[in-house]
XYZ file of C-alpha atoms in Angstrom:
695
model
C 0.000 0.000 0.000
C 2.836 2.361 0.863
C 4.472 1.626 -2.465
C 1.272 2.465 -4.335
C 0.902 5.800 -2.490
C 4.570 6.654 -3.107
C 4.129 5.870 -6.810
C 1.056 8.137 -7.039
C 2.924 10.948 -5.298
C 5.834 10.637 -7.752
C 3.399 10.725 -10.689
C 1.749 13.883 -9.399
C 5.105 15.592 -8.891
C 6.190 14.606 -12.390
C 2.950 15.980 -13.889
C 3.284 19.224 -11.950
C 6.897 19.663 -13.049
C 5.943 18.905 -16.650
C 3.032 21.388 -16.540
C 5.210 24.074 -14.997
C 7.896 23.469 -17.585
C 5.387 23.676 -20.459
C 3.801 26.865 -19.025
C 7.115 28.639 -18.994
C 8.669 27.161 -22.100
C 9.652 29.460 -24.924
C 7.289 29.323 -27.926
C 8.379 27.612 -31.107
C 9.331 29.440 -34.283
C 6.478 29.619 -36.792
C 7.585 28.175 -40.120
C 5.542 29.405 -43.092
C 5.681 27.982 -46.596
C 3.886 30.626 -48.716
C 2.580 28.123 -51.223
C 1.091 25.643 -48.746
C 0.296 27.830 -45.682
C -3.345 28.278 -44.525
C -5.138 31.609 -45.036
C -5.319 32.302 -41.263
C -3.079 31.035 -38.454
C -3.828 31.182 -34.713
C -0.603 32.483 -33.150
C -1.328 31.842 -29.471
C 0.874 28.727 -29.509
C 3.740 30.600 -31.146
C 3.530 33.871 -29.209
C 5.677 34.686 -26.198
C 4.398 37.248 -23.699
C 6.030 39.639 -21.257
C 4.186 41.884 -18.798
C 5.631 45.354 -18.173
C 4.546 46.052 -14.591
C 6.477 49.318 -14.327
C 5.691 50.609 -17.822
C 9.291 51.756 -18.287
C 10.714 48.958 -20.480
C 12.250 50.002 -23.795
C 12.565 47.814 -26.896
C 16.301 47.350 -26.258
C 15.621 46.103 -22.716
C 12.797 43.850 -23.884
C 15.015 42.005 -26.380
C 17.243 40.917 -23.506
C 14.412 39.556 -21.340
C 12.881 36.053 -21.547
C 9.352 35.588 -22.947
C 6.953 32.873 -21.787
C 3.741 31.332 -23.008
C 0.692 32.756 -21.208
C -2.584 31.875 -22.920
C -4.552 33.601 -20.122
C -3.465 36.934 -21.589
C -5.609 36.315 -24.689
C -9.419 36.420 -24.774
C -12.107 36.379 -27.447
C -14.550 38.774 -25.709
C -14.175 42.104 -23.864
C -12.610 41.523 -20.455
C -12.107 43.633 -17.363
C -8.472 44.185 -16.414
C -9.159 46.173 -13.195
C -6.020 48.163 -14.059
C -4.124 49.311 -17.177
C -2.673 46.365 -19.139
C 0.894 46.880 -20.420
C 2.363 43.863 -22.194
C 4.748 42.761 -24.949
C 4.361 39.834 -27.327
C 7.164 38.178 -29.323
C 6.795 36.226 -32.565
C 9.470 34.337 -34.575
C 8.546 33.591 -38.216
C 10.699 31.578 -40.654
C 10.217 31.485 -44.446
C 11.780 28.332 -45.948
C 10.348 29.008 -49.411
C 11.836 30.655 -52.466
C 9.393 33.593 -52.559
C 8.742 36.477 -50.202
C 6.127 35.759 -47.486
C 3.841 38.729 -46.774
C 1.258 38.388 -43.989
C -0.930 40.674 -41.839
C -1.083 40.268 -38.052
C -4.335 41.272 -36.330
C -4.546 41.257 -32.523
C -7.641 43.435 -31.929
C -8.559 47.075 -31.359
C -6.270 48.375 -28.600
C -5.465 51.777 -27.140
C -1.737 51.918 -27.992
C 0.151 49.520 -30.337
C 3.856 49.677 -31.346
C 5.072 47.145 -33.973
C 8.826 46.306 -34.187
C 10.803 44.055 -36.567
C 14.247 42.570 -35.813
C 16.465 40.867 -38.406
C 19.092 38.358 -37.209
C 22.074 40.191 -35.736
C 20.436 43.651 -36.002
C 18.621 46.028 -33.654
C 14.783 46.181 -33.671
C 13.156 48.637 -36.054
C 9.801 50.391 -35.402
C 7.590 49.579 -38.379
C 4.354 51.287 -37.347
C 2.357 52.582 -34.411
C -1.376 52.892 -34.046
C -4.156 52.703 -31.441
C -7.525 54.061 -30.433
C -5.855 56.730 -28.291
C -2.876 57.387 -30.528
C -3.718 57.162 -34.206
C -4.617 60.340 -36.134
C -4.692 58.713 -39.545
C -8.155 59.930 -40.527
C -11.387 58.049 -41.055
C -9.539 55.127 -42.741
C -7.188 54.535 -39.824
C -8.837 51.179 -39.053
C -6.778 49.645 -41.874
C -3.647 50.298 -39.816
C -4.577 47.559 -37.335
C -3.363 44.951 -39.818
C 0.330 44.773 -38.826
C 2.556 43.980 -41.833
C 5.009 41.025 -41.626
C 7.350 40.607 -44.626
C 9.851 37.686 -44.436
C 12.434 37.297 -47.212
C 13.034 33.767 -48.679
C 15.086 31.437 -46.509
C 15.168 33.993 -43.687
C 13.812 34.400 -40.165
C 12.364 37.519 -38.587
C 11.534 38.323 -34.971
C 8.590 40.681 -34.312
C 7.726 42.522 -31.092
C 4.338 44.100 -30.417
C 3.930 46.499 -27.476
C 0.254 46.791 -26.415
C -1.092 49.218 -23.795
C -4.787 49.171 -22.812
C -5.820 51.807 -20.252
C -9.592 51.429 -20.509
C -11.641 49.619 -17.877
C -12.584 46.846 -20.307
C -10.066 45.517 -22.778
C -11.275 44.692 -26.305
C -10.876 41.084 -27.625
C -7.199 40.096 -27.774
C -6.427 37.160 -30.131
C -3.287 37.243 -32.320
C -4.126 35.884 -35.783
C -1.985 35.905 -38.935
C -3.828 36.478 -42.260
C -2.727 36.533 -45.862
C -3.853 39.566 -47.900
C -7.013 37.973 -49.316
C -8.101 36.539 -45.975
C -7.561 39.883 -44.215
C -9.697 41.686 -46.806
C -12.442 39.116 -46.245
C -12.067 39.525 -42.471
C -12.334 43.317 -42.873
C -15.490 42.989 -44.950
C -17.094 40.810 -42.302
C -16.165 43.382 -39.628
C -17.585 46.236 -41.708
C -20.846 44.392 -42.253
C -21.161 43.629 -38.540
C -20.645 47.238 -37.424
C -22.686 48.775 -40.214
C -26.014 47.930 -38.542
C -24.931 49.582 -35.321
C -23.725 52.606 -37.274
C -27.103 52.960 -38.969
C -28.910 52.768 -35.621
C -26.662 55.429 -34.103
C -27.033 57.715 -37.130
C -30.819 57.370 -37.024
C -30.727 58.140 -33.307
C -28.567 61.211 -33.949
C -31.058 62.413 -36.563
C -33.978 62.007 -34.162
C -32.066 63.724 -31.364
C -31.270 66.641 -33.695
C -34.992 66.985 -34.459
C -35.785 66.909 -30.727
C -33.059 69.517 -30.119
C -34.552 71.774 -32.804
C -38.036 71.465 -31.297
C -36.695 72.263 -27.826
C -34.856 75.368 -29.056
C -37.907 76.612 -30.980
C -40.083 76.150 -27.874
C -37.485 77.953 -25.767
C -37.496 80.900 -28.185
C -41.299 81.056 -28.118
C -41.572 80.539 -24.358
C -38.307 81.335 -22.536
C -38.339 78.806 -19.737
C -35.413 77.117 -18.008
C -36.896 73.654 -18.458
C -36.645 73.973 -22.267
C -33.074 75.210 -21.994
C -31.998 72.380 -19.662
C -33.635 69.764 -21.887
C -31.945 71.228 -24.987
C -28.544 71.052 -23.262
C -29.331 67.485 -22.166
C -30.173 66.452 -25.760
C -27.063 68.230 -27.059
C -24.944 66.238 -24.604
C -26.546 63.001 -25.835
C -25.861 63.970 -29.451
C -22.191 64.500 -28.677
C -22.069 61.255 -26.675
C -23.539 59.058 -29.430
C -21.602 60.834 -32.175
C -18.431 59.884 -30.326
C -19.640 56.259 -30.089
C -19.026 56.102 -33.854
C -15.435 57.031 -33.125
C -14.929 54.051 -30.812
C -16.344 51.413 -33.170
C -14.385 50.167 -36.226
C -15.280 51.093 -39.788
C -17.973 53.588 -38.843
C -18.384 57.173 -39.991
C -16.442 59.356 -37.567
C -17.116 63.055 -37.029
C -14.239 63.587 -34.619
C -11.425 61.476 -36.089
C -8.972 64.364 -35.670
C -9.506 64.311 -31.898
C -9.424 60.621 -30.907
C -9.105 61.429 -27.183
C -12.393 63.347 -27.160
C -14.386 60.126 -26.980
C -12.726 59.284 -23.660
C -13.243 62.761 -22.197
C -16.962 62.543 -23.024
C -17.520 58.902 -22.108
C -18.164 58.639 -18.354
C -18.299 62.470 -17.848
C -20.910 62.593 -20.629
C -23.079 60.012 -18.878
C -22.840 61.877 -15.575
C -23.576 65.178 -17.315
C -26.595 63.950 -19.301
C -28.265 61.302 -17.149
C -27.645 62.944 -13.769
C -26.622 66.621 -13.777
C -28.765 68.044 -16.596
C -31.645 65.650 -15.965
C -31.790 66.721 -12.307
C -31.724 70.396 -13.286
C -34.410 69.781 -15.907
C -36.642 67.892 -13.457
C -36.220 70.650 -10.871
C -37.352 73.352 -13.331
C -39.957 71.238 -15.162
C -41.798 70.159 -12.009
C -41.252 73.491 -10.228
C -40.042 71.609 -7.155
C -39.052 74.762 -5.278
C -42.711 75.734 -4.823
C -44.398 72.319 -4.842
C -41.903 69.967 -3.127
C -39.159 72.008 -1.382
C -37.574 68.971 0.289
C -37.193 67.127 -3.033
C -35.852 70.331 -4.590
C -33.064 70.461 -1.989
C -32.221 66.803 -2.702
C -32.034 67.454 -6.460
C -29.854 70.528 -5.927
C -27.381 68.790 -3.619
C -27.107 65.703 -5.833
C -26.559 67.911 -8.906
C -23.754 69.726 -7.076
C -22.110 66.417 -6.122
C -22.396 65.114 -9.698
C -20.824 68.323 -10.990
C -17.854 67.712 -8.702
C -17.583 64.096 -9.878
C -17.538 65.253 -13.514
C -14.565 67.508 -12.783
C -12.802 64.658 -10.964
C -13.387 62.256 -13.873
C -12.032 64.736 -16.419
C -8.963 65.230 -14.234
C -8.406 61.459 -13.974
C -8.707 61.089 -17.751
C -6.177 63.891 -18.203
C -3.864 61.913 -15.859
C -4.429 58.814 -18.103
C -6.295 56.913 -15.365
C -9.053 55.832 -17.764
C -10.367 52.927 -15.695
C -11.041 55.004 -12.535
C -13.924 57.097 -14.004
C -15.690 53.834 -14.936
C -15.343 52.625 -11.335
C -16.679 55.965 -10.065
C -19.657 55.758 -12.428
C -20.301 52.188 -11.266
C -20.571 53.379 -7.652
C -22.835 56.269 -8.722
C -25.022 53.956 -10.816
C -25.541 51.319 -8.115
C -25.740 53.942 -5.358
C -28.622 55.732 -7.069
C -30.734 52.741 -8.092
C -32.682 52.539 -4.819
C -32.929 56.341 -4.191
C -34.216 56.850 -7.737
C -36.820 54.147 -7.209
C -37.904 55.893 -3.981
C -38.184 59.213 -5.836
C -40.300 57.573 -8.539
C -42.645 56.179 -5.900
C -42.899 59.577 -4.187
C -43.667 61.289 -7.499
C -46.234 58.619 -8.417
C -48.182 59.441 -5.248
C -48.317 63.105 -6.263
C -49.126 62.578 -9.946
C -52.858 63.166 -9.383
C -52.240 66.686 -8.070
C -49.617 67.625 -10.652
C -50.299 66.392 -14.232
C -46.735 67.148 -15.406
C -45.405 64.550 -12.958
C -46.848 61.749 -15.102
C -44.833 62.735 -18.172
C -41.626 63.149 -16.164
C -42.257 59.903 -14.292
C -42.995 57.805 -17.410
C -39.927 59.148 -19.230
C -37.674 58.607 -16.219
C -38.936 55.067 -15.646
C -38.329 54.180 -19.328
C -34.745 55.428 -19.110
C -34.260 53.765 -15.708
C -35.443 50.350 -16.938
C -33.516 50.660 -20.215
C -30.243 51.394 -18.388
C -30.841 48.555 -15.937
C -31.763 46.116 -18.737
C -28.732 47.143 -20.796
C -26.488 46.468 -17.813
C -28.094 43.082 -17.124
C -27.621 42.085 -20.776
C -23.856 42.508 -20.393
C -23.683 40.745 -17.016
C -24.161 37.263 -18.460
C -21.359 37.291 -21.079
C -18.975 39.638 -19.231
C -19.709 39.110 -15.569
C -20.734 41.707 -13.004
C -17.387 43.535 -12.956
C -16.894 43.419 -16.715
C -20.421 44.714 -17.313
C -19.495 47.941 -15.493
C -17.237 48.864 -18.390
C -20.138 48.520 -20.812
C -22.570 50.813 -18.967
C -21.981 53.424 -21.642
C -22.419 50.967 -24.537
C -25.242 52.194 -26.841
C -27.354 49.042 -26.928
C -30.686 48.916 -28.736
C -32.450 48.753 -25.364
C -30.670 51.866 -24.098
C -31.363 53.750 -27.333
C -35.037 52.807 -27.135
C -35.228 53.977 -23.528
C -33.614 57.306 -24.404
C -36.037 57.881 -27.284
C -39.075 56.970 -25.174
C -37.856 59.245 -22.414
C -37.322 62.102 -24.909
C -40.791 61.606 -26.399
C -42.451 61.632 -22.982
C -40.541 64.792 -22.043
C -41.505 66.477 -25.306
C -45.108 65.499 -24.672
C -44.818 66.937 -21.166
C -43.327 70.169 -22.502
C -46.108 70.395 -25.087
C -48.696 69.802 -22.378
C -46.999 72.467 -20.303
C -47.232 74.840 -23.282
C -50.906 74.000 -23.492
C -51.376 74.745 -19.796
C -49.537 78.035 -20.185
C -51.642 78.882 -23.251
C -54.863 78.021 -21.417
C -53.757 80.072 -18.458
C -52.985 83.005 -20.727
C -56.357 82.630 -22.482
C -58.143 82.443 -19.144
C -56.241 85.476 -17.957
C -57.099 87.404 -21.122
C -60.788 86.532 -20.763
C -60.725 87.683 -17.161
C -58.999 90.881 -18.226
C -61.626 91.501 -20.920
C -64.440 90.953 -18.409
C -62.703 93.171 -15.924
C -62.197 95.797 -18.641
C -65.914 95.782 -19.442
C -66.711 96.119 -15.757
C -64.230 98.943 -15.519
C -65.878 100.756 -18.429
C -69.311 100.474 -16.793
C -67.860 101.540 -13.484
C -66.110 104.428 -15.207
C -69.406 105.618 -16.701
C -71.088 105.563 -13.311
C -68.133 107.276 -11.732
C -68.240 110.010 -14.376
C -71.865 110.711 -13.535
C -71.070 110.787 -9.838
C -68.081 112.991 -10.496
C -70.168 115.517 -12.409
C -72.535 115.817 -9.475
C -69.635 115.922 -7.082
C -67.924 118.660 -9.113
C -70.969 120.824 -8.841
C -71.086 120.353 -5.094
C -67.365 120.815 -4.725
C -67.353 124.008 -6.798
C -69.570 125.709 -4.273
C -67.514 124.282 -1.425
C -64.292 125.433 -3.063
C -65.545 128.970 -3.393
C -66.509 128.972 0.257
C -63.172 127.463 1.274
C -61.348 130.000 -0.862
C -63.022 132.851 1.016
C -62.141 131.238 4.352
C -58.546 130.741 3.231
C -58.291 134.382 2.243
C -59.435 135.398 5.702
C -57.034 132.921 7.337
C -54.193 134.183 5.151
C -54.861 137.733 6.278
C -54.857 136.614 9.913
C -51.633 134.631 9.348
C -49.946 137.618 7.728
C -50.923 139.778 10.659
C -49.605 137.162 13.089
C -46.294 136.895 11.221
C -46.031 140.670 11.167
C -46.557 140.854 14.930
C -44.028 138.056 15.489
C -41.365 139.751 13.358
C -42.041 143.028 15.083
C -41.657 141.300 18.459
C -38.337 139.763 17.375
C -37.093 143.182 16.277
C -38.072 144.660 19.637
C -36.342 141.770 21.456
C -33.151 142.336 19.492
C -33.318 146.031 20.363
C -33.676 145.173 24.066
C -30.700 142.758 23.916
C -28.705 145.542 22.259
C -29.546 147.761 25.249
C -28.409 145.137 27.768
C -24.910 144.713 26.363
C -23.642 148.346 26.605
C -25.261 148.776 30.025
C -23.457 145.728 31.446
C -20.161 146.613 29.779
C -20.316 150.101 31.235
C -20.694 148.746 34.779
C -17.837 146.247 34.294
C -15.461 148.905 32.923
C -16.045 150.994 36.061
C -14.786 148.062 38.144
C -11.694 147.649 35.944
C -10.996 151.364 36.197
C -11.008 151.124 39.986
C -8.281 148.427 40.005
C -6.155 150.413 37.606
C -6.481 153.541 39.714
C -5.480 151.562 42.805
C -2.429 150.246 40.865
C -3.270 146.695 41.764
C -1.987 145.362 38.425
C -2.063 141.698 39.402
C -5.746 141.847 40.219
C -6.317 144.094 37.215
C -4.729 141.492 34.913
C -6.814 138.667 36.376
C -9.892 140.869 36.234
C -9.229 141.708 32.597
C -8.803 137.985 31.742
C -12.087 137.038 33.410
C -13.735 140.113 31.955
C -12.685 139.147 28.396
C -14.228 135.668 28.912
C -17.377 137.356 30.244
C -17.558 139.693 27.223
C -17.300 136.765 24.797
C -20.079 134.906 26.602
C -22.182 138.074 26.769
C -21.898 138.577 23.013
C -22.664 134.898 22.418
C -25.687 134.795 24.733
C -27.062 138.068 23.377
C -27.483 136.425 19.978
C -29.419 133.443 21.373
C -32.928 133.345 22.784
C -32.337 130.377 25.118
C -29.277 128.869 26.815
C -28.832 125.948 29.211
C -29.078 126.516 32.964
C -25.509 125.215 33.336
C -24.211 127.969 31.010
C -26.226 130.584 32.929
C -24.802 129.437 36.301
C -21.239 129.498 34.940
C -21.815 132.958 33.528
C -23.213 134.282 36.850
C -20.343 132.732 38.856
C -17.826 134.478 36.584
C -19.608 137.799 36.899
C -19.988 137.588 40.701
C -16.346 136.594 41.013
C -15.347 139.794 39.247
C -17.634 141.878 41.446
C -16.276 140.233 44.595
C -12.750 141.180 43.520
C -13.909 144.777 43.066
C -15.530 144.959 46.507
C -12.651 143.027 48.135
C -13.901 141.514 51.404
C -17.192 143.401 51.621
C -19.182 140.934 49.537
C -20.230 137.286 49.814
C -22.408 135.308 47.404
C -23.734 131.799 46.912
C -25.431 129.931 44.037
C -27.595 127.024 45.213
C -29.032 124.514 42.700
C -31.587 121.839 43.484
C -29.802 118.440 42.970
C -32.811 117.085 41.059
C -32.376 119.701 38.310
C -30.590 118.538 35.098
C -28.762 121.809 34.475
C -27.291 120.665 31.138
C -30.717 119.828 29.671
C -32.930 122.559 31.179
C -33.057 125.834 29.160
C -33.876 129.403 30.248
C -34.000 132.734 28.350
C -30.527 134.182 27.766
C -29.447 137.253 29.796
C -32.729 137.248 31.777
C -31.208 136.943 35.306
C -28.068 139.071 34.802
C -29.736 142.519 35.166
C -31.379 141.474 38.461
C -28.128 140.031 39.815
C -26.248 143.152 38.700
C -28.821 145.423 40.378
C -28.635 143.353 43.594
C -24.829 143.668 43.632
C -24.959 147.394 42.992
C -27.508 148.229 45.690
C -26.747 145.381 48.085
C -23.131 146.547 48.590
C -24.096 150.179 49.371
C -26.106 149.565 52.551
C -24.357 151.572 55.286
C -26.074 149.479 57.949
C -24.503 146.258 56.694
C -20.743 145.838 56.943
C -20.820 142.774 54.654
C -22.959 142.552 51.530
C -24.576 139.166 50.949
C -26.138 137.812 47.763
C -27.982 134.491 47.342
C -29.175 132.886 44.108
C -31.317 129.740 44.389
C -32.737 127.489 41.652
C -35.600 125.128 42.572
C -37.812 122.801 40.481
C -41.171 123.507 42.091
C -43.115 121.620 39.405
C -42.111 119.195 36.603
C -42.424 122.014 34.063
C -41.705 125.074 36.245
C -38.326 126.442 37.423
C -38.146 128.938 40.302
C -35.201 131.359 40.557
C -34.785 133.588 43.659
C -32.239 136.442 43.826
C -31.936 137.810 47.396
C -29.647 140.544 48.814
C -29.291 142.481 52.091
C -29.024 145.891 50.429
C -30.910 149.126 50.939
C -34.127 147.803 49.440
C -36.198 148.696 46.402
C -37.960 151.687 48.046
C -34.724 153.338 49.168
C -33.141 152.633 45.771
C -35.986 154.416 43.961
C -35.646 157.428 46.286
C -31.924 157.651 45.623
C -32.444 157.182 41.867
C -34.260 160.566 41.682
C -31.164 162.525 42.806
C -28.478 162.450 40.027
C -29.975 161.529 36.666
C -26.801 159.884 35.258
C -27.138 157.077 37.855
C -30.495 155.973 36.552
C -30.475 152.090 35.889
C -32.631 150.550 33.145
C -31.486 146.869 33.429
C -34.490 145.599 35.416
C -36.929 147.458 33.176
C -35.245 145.946 30.098
C -35.446 142.424 31.580
C -39.144 142.890 32.307
C -39.713 143.957 28.712
C -37.751 140.892 27.450
C -39.921 138.619 29.554
C -43.080 140.178 28.127
C -41.834 139.763 24.548
C -40.805 136.125 25.119
C -44.271 135.437 26.495
C -45.772 136.822 23.294
C -43.434 134.945 20.943
C -43.480 131.492 22.544
C -46.782 131.622 24.478
C -44.940 131.229 27.777
C -45.811 132.631 31.217
C -42.578 134.008 32.672
C -43.460 135.718 35.959
C -41.208 138.236 37.779
C -42.007 139.336 41.351
C -39.945 141.987 43.234
C -40.312 142.014 47.058
C -38.903 144.716 49.353
C -38.095 142.984 52.637
C -38.312 146.328 54.518
C -42.050 146.451 53.866
C -42.527 143.185 55.738
C -40.501 144.288 58.758
C -38.491 147.466 59.428
C -35.611 145.415 60.810
C -35.199 143.609 57.520
C -33.154 145.053 54.694
C -32.719 144.006 51.099
C -34.682 142.835 48.101
C -36.024 139.446 46.964
C -36.646 138.853 43.245
C -38.689 135.709 42.422
C -38.715 134.571 38.783
C -40.850 131.655 37.528
C -39.671 130.205 34.210
C -41.886 127.520 32.535
C -40.241 124.837 30.388
C -41.129 124.723 26.709
């Protein structure tokens, strides 16, 4: 039993070693006799392969590296590579015949292809280069995919083919050698196979151009964003399908001078058309902002995200990472299947209240099912991963879904035009009815106005007479007011020289006494007092704080003149806001001046005393009391009759100012003069009580 097991183990090891040796063995040289060779030869058994993982190998380095047989590299159908495929294949061909052997090698439609020939003992020579992403040979460039192999009689040639595929799915890759007649027949079969698809795409482009024209005409007639978004969406589809002709062999190409454009508008075109513009169109078409604000926010945010993904995909394509945008679109496609279904259900529930929802919903469902069916069709032959690379393939099912969706949208736009037209017609009818009502109402109003004009004419005449009388009264009032202002200015002009005269007498006394220090200080304070006097004389009202400062300055000067024979005090109620409360300018100064003059000349009093008190007796009434211990008002009048040049007019002027202010501003300034000697013979002095109301 042990011997049997040992024998089986040795057999397995031998088979494994043999298989490993065959898998890595160098391919044989293909010997071709031109006269007896078949029309087509499968080269997989004669082709050596080498994978360039770094992508930096040159032809000189490749010739020094070993090649191995790897049949897994070849495939008859599109296959997902999950990453860019960079490989080299090597082929040795020997011609034992007496004539030249000319063959054409076809390996498939690849992105980049570089074809080298090496004669024995010589360096490789680049014969040709082509590819879907490289060739700019014009609309007939598909003929360049037949790689020429010329072998002289009794000679051997080594050929190297460098293939680079950067797309997500790699096209069929099967190296086959054809003679000239067989390759022409193979080309004809390829042309016939792709011609049907070309016709379908061209018909679709024609229909999309018609739809684009209708959308633009409707937009010109009725400028609405939904028409504009749909026109841009259709224009994107036209560009997308026109570029599909560029990626399929032997078809009419509109952009053959820009072969890379089909890659820049492959996945970004799908995102732009089926997501970005369709979301913007649905938002404007259904007026989601007013009807369904929450859905409108979802559409706006998703459109912004898709716009960012489009920029990312274009950047990745520019960096030659062509397979990554397909992966991104795969995530977007599968990630939106369920949310889109939920949105369709939500819209279906609201279709009864909004008739346009039905058209948008039917068109969206047709496109949704067509895209899903097109993907499922590719899953079976290519697998789930490989089918991702064919999401953009223009299958008949996808084309049908796009056309149905476009027709439903056009029907919805037409229905919307009808609604707008009906609304305009209804509005015009309402305007006509309203216009007729307005005409009837205007007729009635004209009749009423005629009667009203008659009544108003009489009233106007009466009012005119009353206005004339009022104007006369107003003119008289203004005349009296101006006259009062003139009189007030004349009184203020009398106050200033009278006060200045009294002050100059005091200055003269200091000068005569040669007390220059006091004279200088007196002159300084007197100059300040003159400035304030001139300022206050031009104003009708000043603040109580300014008045108190002015009186303190004046009394300070008088105290200096009388030396130690005078005392004064200014008492203000703490509740009074002196900075805000206003009183007539220069109203108190004449009374204070008169109290100083007569209060300091009482022979019975060794010390003259003066008191000024401000009290708020009512919220709108200020009381000012000026009290002295002088000779009294009766004695002062008796003395005033002796020399005429001592006659004082300050108090009389102040009384006149108060009367004029009462006339101008309708105030009630009250001035009361009390001789304290009349109350009791032992008392001496005068009390002046002034009540000033607040305006």
